[in-house]
XYZ file of C-alpha atoms in Angstrom:
620
model
C 125.651 92.233 138.777
C 122.032 91.422 139.075
C 120.703 94.985 137.823
C 117.811 94.885 135.674
C 117.058 97.755 133.068
C 113.470 99.218 132.851
C 112.206 101.318 130.094
C 109.521 103.568 131.099
C 107.100 105.216 128.424
C 107.087 108.961 129.043
C 103.539 110.048 130.045
C 102.135 107.050 131.087
C 102.708 104.131 133.788
C 103.719 101.855 131.328
C 107.042 99.853 132.338
C 109.138 97.374 130.187
C 111.613 95.392 132.214
C 114.260 94.751 129.342
C 116.917 92.285 128.667
C 119.612 92.416 125.752
C 117.116 91.378 123.259
C 114.676 93.873 123.956
C 115.841 97.511 123.710
C 112.980 98.000 121.147
C 115.131 100.883 119.937
C 114.303 102.726 123.328
C 110.905 103.485 121.526
C 107.328 101.930 122.348
C 104.901 102.890 119.803
C 106.916 105.660 118.476
C 107.150 107.018 121.831
C 110.678 107.237 123.876
C 111.162 105.633 126.809
C 113.293 106.670 129.751
C 115.882 103.890 131.028
C 116.107 103.279 134.634
C 117.955 100.682 136.470
C 117.067 98.761 139.369
C 117.624 95.349 141.171
C 116.588 92.341 139.415
C 114.091 90.321 141.555
C 115.440 88.622 144.495
C 118.557 91.041 144.822
C 119.463 93.971 146.635
C 122.173 96.449 147.132
C 125.081 96.633 149.447
C 126.497 100.094 150.459
C 130.073 100.329 148.667
C 129.431 97.399 146.037
C 128.635 97.675 142.751
C 125.017 96.500 141.385
C 122.821 94.492 143.383
C 125.156 91.533 144.564
C 122.920 90.330 147.949
C 120.572 87.569 147.330
C 117.304 87.912 149.249
C 116.103 84.908 151.505
C 113.275 83.343 149.721
C 109.736 83.993 151.463
C 106.225 82.386 150.447
C 103.911 83.605 147.543
C 101.900 85.568 149.960
C 104.873 87.521 151.086
C 106.320 87.855 147.786
C 103.509 89.635 146.337
C 104.084 92.435 148.720
C 107.693 92.898 147.671
C 107.177 93.019 143.783
C 104.591 95.491 143.260
C 101.449 93.369 143.734
C 100.165 94.464 147.275
C 96.533 94.816 145.806
C 96.555 90.884 145.138
C 98.195 90.287 148.250
C 95.427 92.274 150.167
C 92.738 90.434 147.829
C 93.993 86.887 148.675
C 93.756 87.624 152.462
C 90.212 88.755 152.175
C 89.177 85.622 150.087
C 90.755 83.075 152.227
C 93.471 82.278 149.544
C 95.960 83.475 151.998
C 96.740 80.540 153.764
C 97.002 78.300 150.738
C 99.714 80.553 149.081
C 101.436 80.556 152.505
C 101.447 76.685 152.676
C 103.226 74.013 151.323
C 102.753 73.502 147.505
C 104.265 74.361 144.050
C 102.410 77.284 142.674
C 102.392 79.846 139.847
C 100.511 82.968 140.275
C 99.791 85.397 137.522
C 99.696 88.421 139.814
C 97.794 91.592 138.158
C 99.894 94.768 139.286
C 98.405 97.265 141.797
C 97.454 99.661 138.605
C 95.847 96.390 137.036
C 93.542 96.721 139.731
C 92.747 100.013 140.069
C 92.112 100.218 136.059
C 88.907 98.056 136.699
C 85.616 99.588 136.714
C 84.038 100.312 139.848
C 81.096 98.008 139.130
C 83.369 95.022 138.120
C 85.405 95.361 141.151
C 82.187 95.654 143.516
C 80.866 92.372 141.887
C 84.154 90.565 142.644
C 84.651 91.625 146.346
C 81.114 91.854 147.631
C 80.061 88.588 146.707
C 80.805 86.748 150.044
C 84.437 86.600 148.344
C 83.586 83.218 146.503
C 83.568 85.479 143.042
C 87.107 86.992 144.538
C 88.403 83.821 145.202
C 87.744 82.103 141.868
C 88.973 84.980 140.093
C 92.447 84.813 141.816
C 92.482 81.028 141.781
C 91.993 81.786 137.946
C 95.384 83.491 138.087
C 97.199 80.373 139.405
C 98.509 77.261 138.152
C 99.182 74.023 140.260
C 102.952 73.666 139.414
C 106.037 75.885 138.969
C 106.092 77.421 135.366
C 109.088 79.668 134.451
C 108.774 82.167 131.358
C 111.447 79.929 129.316
C 108.409 77.108 129.413
C 105.885 79.868 128.331
C 105.819 78.439 125.289
C 103.813 80.185 122.284
C 100.277 79.246 121.601
C 100.311 76.875 124.600
C 97.618 76.625 127.313
C 97.957 76.078 131.277
C 94.932 74.682 133.291
C 94.120 77.173 136.172
C 93.426 76.133 139.634
C 89.858 77.487 138.923
C 87.839 74.424 137.353
C 91.178 73.701 135.180
C 89.900 76.238 132.737
C 92.690 77.179 130.530
C 95.057 80.046 130.387
C 96.394 81.163 127.012
C 100.083 82.147 126.929
C 101.583 83.699 123.611
C 105.642 84.013 123.843
C 106.123 86.574 120.834
C 109.447 87.130 118.670
C 110.185 90.254 120.294
C 110.427 88.904 123.792
C 106.885 89.951 125.193
C 104.935 87.347 127.036
C 100.929 87.582 127.414
C 98.622 85.774 129.657
C 95.323 85.781 128.245
C 96.656 89.055 126.304
C 97.457 90.571 129.773
C 101.480 91.461 129.288
C 103.986 89.634 131.820
C 105.719 92.689 133.544
C 108.244 91.300 135.856
C 108.629 87.482 135.398
C 110.072 84.771 137.620
C 110.124 86.047 141.157
C 110.999 82.637 142.861
C 109.063 81.934 146.338
C 109.657 79.138 148.442
C 106.278 77.383 147.499
C 106.236 78.422 143.739
C 107.245 81.445 141.332
C 105.223 84.810 140.794
C 104.812 86.698 137.462
C 103.218 90.332 137.666
C 100.758 90.967 134.966
C 99.343 94.222 133.699
C 95.583 93.431 133.726
C 92.875 91.204 135.939
C 92.478 88.131 133.710
C 88.825 86.544 133.345
C 88.013 83.607 132.153
C 87.000 82.551 128.614
C 84.525 80.176 127.398
C 83.541 81.731 123.993
C 84.836 80.906 120.553
C 85.336 83.690 118.184
C 82.258 82.533 116.126
C 79.983 82.925 119.447
C 81.521 86.330 120.387
C 79.915 87.349 116.548
C 76.762 86.106 117.425
C 76.235 87.437 120.751
C 77.929 91.259 120.004
C 75.181 93.878 118.804
C 77.699 95.896 117.064
C 78.629 93.057 114.986
C 75.430 92.170 113.177
C 76.132 92.932 109.360
C 79.428 90.648 109.978
C 77.669 87.877 111.586
C 75.588 87.625 108.481
C 78.584 87.866 105.969
C 80.009 85.049 107.943
C 76.856 82.889 107.504
C 76.813 83.760 103.768
C 80.456 82.638 103.515
C 80.316 79.498 105.441
C 83.055 80.689 107.861
C 81.293 79.686 110.982
C 82.925 76.274 111.282
C 86.404 77.870 110.782
C 85.768 80.620 113.483
C 84.268 77.813 116.047
C 86.957 75.316 115.268
C 90.462 74.859 117.602
C 93.159 77.082 116.553
C 94.480 80.565 117.285
C 93.493 83.285 115.041
C 92.737 87.068 115.306
C 89.654 88.360 113.928
C 89.647 92.183 112.960
C 86.109 92.343 113.092
C 84.292 95.154 110.995
C 81.636 96.715 113.085
C 78.146 97.681 111.457
C 79.811 101.395 111.347
C 82.570 100.031 109.384
C 80.280 98.146 106.684
C 78.035 101.505 106.861
C 80.976 103.667 105.563
C 81.470 101.672 102.237
C 79.284 103.030 99.230
C 76.000 100.865 98.896
C 76.753 99.945 95.383
C 80.501 98.548 96.318
C 78.954 96.627 99.415
C 75.985 95.355 97.263
C 78.588 94.051 94.880
C 80.524 92.283 97.667
C 77.932 90.891 99.524
C 76.326 89.315 96.176
C 79.518 87.803 95.207
C 80.733 84.723 97.364
C 84.278 84.536 96.357
C 84.868 88.456 96.690
C 82.967 88.313 99.968
C 85.229 85.338 101.248
C 88.395 87.049 100.271
C 86.817 89.879 102.083
C 86.469 88.448 105.487
C 89.438 86.049 105.026
C 91.506 89.587 104.719
C 90.215 90.187 108.252
C 91.567 87.044 109.927
C 95.042 86.637 110.937
C 96.761 83.355 111.015
C 98.016 83.818 114.609
C 96.664 85.316 117.742
C 98.115 88.611 118.133
C 97.531 90.265 121.462
C 97.460 94.278 121.639
C 100.193 94.347 124.407
C 102.411 92.360 122.234
C 102.418 95.267 119.480
C 105.089 97.673 120.366
C 106.387 98.603 117.093
C 105.080 97.806 113.311
C 105.064 94.419 112.189
C 103.519 92.551 109.064
C 101.368 89.787 109.546
C 99.529 87.288 107.146
C 96.009 86.947 106.439
C 94.014 83.813 105.693
C 93.562 85.203 102.260
C 97.293 85.210 101.789
C 97.696 88.929 101.918
C 99.533 90.769 104.624
C 98.472 93.814 106.737
C 100.694 96.192 108.481
C 100.094 95.790 112.450
C 101.402 98.837 114.542
C 100.702 101.110 117.238
C 101.116 104.925 117.413
C 100.837 105.741 121.580
C 97.796 104.378 122.896
C 96.531 103.305 119.497
C 96.550 100.285 117.772
C 97.074 100.927 113.870
C 96.462 98.793 110.726
C 98.186 99.597 107.385
C 99.005 102.925 109.471
C 95.377 103.758 110.225
C 94.179 103.898 113.977
C 90.961 102.181 113.386
C 90.782 99.711 115.835
C 88.163 100.573 118.282
C 88.248 97.854 120.899
C 91.001 95.555 121.461
C 91.878 92.096 123.166
C 88.448 90.589 123.270
C 89.726 86.876 124.253
C 88.045 83.857 122.717
C 89.232 80.229 123.097
C 90.348 80.006 119.677
C 92.262 83.383 119.388
C 91.610 87.117 120.213
C 89.241 89.607 118.407
C 89.626 93.487 117.757
C 86.960 95.492 116.654
C 87.738 97.659 113.588
C 85.731 100.812 112.374
C 86.752 100.535 109.076
C 86.226 97.895 106.425
C 89.715 96.685 104.927
C 89.039 95.534 101.490
C 91.746 93.610 100.155
C 92.758 94.015 96.115
C 91.211 90.472 95.134
C 87.643 91.956 96.157
C 88.141 95.026 93.784
C 87.152 96.311 90.471
C 89.797 98.021 88.415
C 88.403 101.657 88.986
C 88.863 100.532 92.893
C 92.540 99.424 92.537
C 93.274 102.510 90.446
C 92.063 104.702 93.312
C 95.259 103.485 95.258
C 97.391 103.785 92.300
C 99.414 106.626 90.126
C 96.930 106.219 87.353
C 94.195 108.611 87.854
C 94.449 110.815 84.787
C 94.325 107.412 82.439
C 91.585 106.260 84.460
C 89.698 109.440 83.425
C 90.496 108.800 79.866
C 88.813 105.391 79.835
C 85.772 106.657 81.471
C 85.593 109.531 78.732
C 85.931 107.073 76.095
C 83.113 104.995 77.430
C 85.178 101.873 78.341
C 84.181 101.959 82.118
C 81.869 98.517 81.359
C 85.298 96.533 80.636
C 86.604 97.760 83.878
C 83.767 97.127 86.565
C 82.183 94.185 85.220
C 83.161 90.394 85.567
C 85.069 90.484 82.195
C 88.650 88.906 82.749
C 90.953 91.742 81.586
C 94.278 93.133 82.265
C 94.558 96.883 82.333
C 97.958 98.642 81.000
C 97.411 102.256 82.682
C 99.718 104.694 81.851
C 100.943 106.434 85.176
C 100.327 110.258 85.628
C 103.792 111.286 84.931
C 103.001 110.231 81.025
C 100.528 113.096 80.938
C 102.931 115.849 81.921
C 101.910 117.828 79.058
C 97.934 117.467 79.508
C 95.576 114.986 78.876
C 95.337 114.054 75.289
C 91.837 114.933 73.552
C 89.451 111.496 73.457
C 88.779 111.089 69.933
C 87.846 107.886 68.078
C 91.824 107.806 67.485
C 91.981 107.843 71.176
C 89.439 105.431 72.281
C 90.953 102.892 69.674
C 93.963 103.481 70.989
C 92.648 103.180 74.736
C 90.854 99.631 73.448
C 94.513 98.323 72.849
C 95.340 98.965 76.696
C 93.126 96.688 77.586
C 94.049 92.843 77.113
C 92.108 89.814 77.072
C 92.340 87.615 80.374
C 93.586 88.423 83.751
C 97.291 88.351 83.587
C 99.972 88.297 86.258
C 103.441 89.893 85.466
C 105.510 87.463 87.381
C 104.115 84.629 84.720
C 104.975 86.919 81.701
C 107.494 85.668 79.115
C 109.915 87.335 76.437
C 108.165 87.289 73.172
C 104.844 86.322 74.279
C 102.146 87.828 72.555
C 98.806 89.563 74.488
C 95.512 90.124 72.339
C 93.998 93.602 72.871
C 90.161 94.299 73.109
C 90.781 96.733 70.074
C 92.350 93.274 68.124
C 95.679 94.103 67.923
C 98.748 91.664 69.269
C 101.221 93.235 71.935
C 104.647 91.831 72.611
C 106.149 91.112 75.579
C 110.075 92.200 76.322
C 111.703 90.478 79.190
C 115.265 92.623 80.281
C 117.488 92.661 82.898
C 116.220 95.724 84.532
C 112.349 95.989 83.109
C 109.581 93.792 81.748
C 108.037 95.850 78.650
C 104.943 95.204 76.664
C 105.754 97.357 73.446
C 107.302 100.443 74.171
C 105.818 100.959 77.708
C 107.737 99.235 80.452
C 105.518 98.258 84.119
C 106.519 101.025 86.454
C 104.818 99.354 89.626
C 103.662 95.930 91.129
C 100.679 95.015 89.651
C 97.445 95.038 91.577
C 95.051 91.655 90.827
C 91.217 92.783 91.284
C 88.254 90.219 91.473
C 88.283 90.042 87.443
C 91.036 92.347 86.172
C 94.656 93.015 87.183
C 96.122 96.503 87.009
C 99.659 96.961 85.422
C 101.229 100.490 86.018
C 102.789 101.565 82.749
C 105.533 103.985 82.394
C 103.828 105.410 79.068
C 100.927 105.254 76.524
C 101.620 102.241 74.620
C 102.089 102.456 70.746
C 101.123 99.507 69.274
C 102.948 98.164 66.047
C 101.336 99.775 62.621
C 103.418 97.618 59.963
C 107.082 96.172 59.302
C 109.826 98.403 59.632
C 110.044 98.994 56.006
C 106.409 99.829 56.063
C 106.977 102.476 59.068
C 110.023 104.049 57.254
C 107.942 104.237 53.843
C 105.246 106.009 55.595
C 107.509 108.608 57.291
C 108.799 111.171 54.673
C 111.909 111.955 57.108
C 113.537 108.534 56.045
C 113.238 108.740 52.201
C 116.936 108.876 51.679
C 117.049 105.923 54.098
C 114.580 103.843 52.059
C 116.127 104.486 48.947
C 119.654 103.527 50.282
C 118.159 100.203 51.733
C 116.786 99.436 48.112
C 120.318 100.091 46.464
C 121.895 98.000 49.169
C 119.384 95.339 48.565
C 118.400 94.892 52.441
C 114.661 95.667 51.877
C 113.678 91.803 51.925
C 115.521 91.495 55.439
C 113.459 94.439 56.858
C 110.150 93.473 55.598
C 110.486 89.649 57.079
C 109.313 88.719 60.566
C 111.993 89.242 62.848
C 113.261 91.654 66.006
C 115.354 94.325 64.483
C 116.519 97.209 66.117
C 117.157 99.937 63.543
C 118.828 103.375 64.311
C 117.433 105.256 61.206
C 119.214 108.415 59.880
C 116.946 110.935 58.805
C 117.164 112.962 55.617
C 118.718 115.374 57.793
C 121.646 113.289 58.386
C 122.597 112.671 54.733
C 122.352 116.186 54.179
C 125.138 116.807 56.781
C 127.467 114.787 54.998
C 129.617 115.736 51.816
C 127.855 115.486 48.578
C 130.619 113.415 46.907
C 131.025 110.882 49.516
C 127.381 110.075 49.490
C 127.178 109.511 45.786
C 130.193 107.422 45.764
C 128.754 105.304 48.735
C 125.469 105.000 46.931
C 126.990 103.538 43.731
C 128.795 100.782 45.805
C 126.216 98.685 46.948
C 128.549 96.237 49.030
C 129.890 99.636 51.070
C 126.453 100.675 51.421
C 125.144 97.380 53.103
C 128.024 97.431 55.259
C 127.178 100.901 56.464
C 123.451 100.468 56.803
C 123.989 97.078 58.520
C 125.831 99.002 61.484
C 122.775 100.653 61.958
C 120.857 97.216 62.516
C 120.595 95.116 65.297
C 119.174 91.598 65.514
C 117.170 91.959 68.788
C 114.475 94.569 70.018
C 115.850 97.168 72.278
C 113.095 99.665 73.645
C 114.201 102.695 75.535
C 113.122 101.452 78.967
C 115.357 98.621 78.905
C 118.471 100.949 78.588
C 120.248 101.729 82.184
C 123.575 103.444 82.395
C 124.762 101.300 79.092
C 123.611 98.574 76.854
C 125.820 97.030 74.112
C 124.423 95.602 70.922
C 125.789 93.562 68.068
C 125.183 95.137 64.677
C 124.275 93.043 61.452
C 127.608 94.300 60.495
C 129.335 92.730 63.192
C 130.659 95.797 65.297
C 129.267 96.429 68.508
C 126.790 99.754 69.075
C 126.784 101.365 72.739
C 123.246 102.692 73.783
C 122.948 104.741 76.813
C 120.870 107.016 78.428
C 121.746 110.747 79.466
C 119.445 113.136 81.157
C 116.264 110.957 79.990
C 117.401 110.851 76.530
C 118.729 107.779 74.366
C 122.151 108.059 72.884
C 123.488 105.884 70.203
C 127.246 105.780 70.292
C 127.338 108.911 72.152
C 124.908 110.612 69.913
C 121.615 111.661 70.940
C 118.407 110.040 68.936
C 115.824 112.417 67.765
C 112.792 110.124 68.566
C 112.902 106.698 70.673
C 110.292 103.568 70.236
C 108.709 103.845 66.857
C 107.276 100.231 67.090
C 107.042 98.244 63.972
C 105.740 94.538 63.834
C 109.162 92.784 63.342
C 111.099 95.592 65.380
C 111.599 99.024 66.785
C 113.269 102.224 65.241
C 115.197 105.075 66.516
C 115.074 108.357 64.288
C 118.781 109.679 64.458
C 120.090 112.935 62.767
C 123.539 111.496 62.128
C 125.416 108.847 60.296
C 127.281 105.977 62.566
C 130.572 104.911 61.172
C 131.629 101.588 61.936
C 135.061 101.525 63.760
C 136.915 100.512 60.324
C 135.360 103.203 58.132
C 135.516 106.308 60.562
C 137.554 109.284 59.317
C 140.761 110.493 60.980
C 140.579 113.066 63.320
C 143.573 114.789 62.016
C 142.555 117.544 59.400
C 145.978 116.880 57.391
C 144.918 113.264 56.519
C 142.706 112.752 53.356
C 138.862 112.173 54.308
C 137.293 108.579 54.001
C 135.865 108.609 50.223
C 132.692 106.588 51.839
C 131.628 109.906 53.475
C 131.806 111.910 50.018
C 129.187 109.666 48.659
C 126.691 110.182 51.560
C 127.210 113.641 51.404
C 126.415 113.611 47.508
C 123.356 111.459 47.933
C 122.422 113.914 50.944
C 122.591 116.955 48.675
C 120.280 114.811 46.406
C 117.857 114.088 49.100
C 117.621 117.984 49.942
C 116.531 118.695 46.082
C 114.146 115.459 46.305
C 112.660 117.105 49.401
C 112.193 120.345 47.909
């Protein structure tokens, strides 16, 4: 009973008095803690008994200070003539700095406090006091308490991880009861706060550039207003690290500048002492920043860039940062691409002379293939490639969450691209989106899994233009399906190559070519009335063929299979569908030959084989 756990941070004198909610996985800022146990405030051990069963008699605040590890505060209250008040009647709360807190003050500060006929010291101590008893469960987040020094406010923050701060000093030991009040031990000597965040910016020399930026974007009134904000204030040095061209562009663009500054303002006051592990905080811009810590360093997005922390203001807290945090919404497409895996395709856009579209104020969406799409090396940038790259730039700034199935997108190369929405993927023509889009100032970056190939004609146009499909084209004409595959639609065609027909017995092929109805039936089994690009194929997709039976499309070792047969080529795009080249003729269930060799073969197959032999002669 009445035992409290203490987590001590190895290598420091920092302690965390832990309750059940606050084990923090036994790590503080990534460093391990050592657990020790001691009697809770107001209790002591009894020989032979478990825990700390004996309650200590209560004494006044002055005497309690000596018991709780705040003997220096006790000494200074004696020296400043505060002692009679905290020994006498009343009901007070004192936030008593620990002995280490007093020792960490600079000699100059301490000297000015204790040498000035003790009035400064008395005022400082009275600022640590409240004229009523306040326990931790009453220390609500974002509230203020009136101190006993000129009623000046003390700011309280009570964070979800259980940590309580008083003017950004951490509450070490809470709720030590005394006959005339309560003592809370804190880890810093706190000072009065009279400046707003805006006034701190105005008086701090190292924030001169920030001061001008805040004035230019009319954020002064916000930073003067009541509220609880955290300003991650970029120093002059932070602005100097940014390329001059980038800085001039942002400072000259009111909207980008406002986004930049709002990205440095968190919606709530965040004291450094409350950060013991990574957490995601929302900025005024609506973006998020990862605020964390590593040892003694505070980190932003994993980098230790906070130079000076916990400068308290009347409306929040300021931390100085020595690196500028530029949000996506203030970046050009080239700047967005620096943080994505698309550097190879960006080189292609540069070489093709298309940079002006990606850095200016034209509203566009860039479909940038990821680096993995160029495993075999970058293609040469000729006139064909330049035109293809123009078709990777879509007019208008889009967001993937608003794209819908069947939507048509216009490119700068005057092509029309289709959007396909699948259960597991979002694709534009044959390429699918590989990462979350990044929305910049004027352009949005979509990372695509491959180079996009815009359609060049209908299914029939594509088949006629490719010599591999001459037998199939003849079969489609014989079966009367030419008109179907020329009209607007959404077809997926598994197109047998000449090689597929050659693999069949000649007699079967001839017979089939002579039977238009049977031929149409077989061909319809190769066509589905919906577009399925390879990126949409998960483990298995079943498509209903125009013949009525189901087609099973699967992927194995990155190769698409149709009815367990590998396809020779995927994603040949047409204006009314997509074509897969297959090296075998697919058979519907009813017309598949029997597996046993003693059964007669299906006559339809003989016809295919004969037609295949004919195609061999034609090809020669």
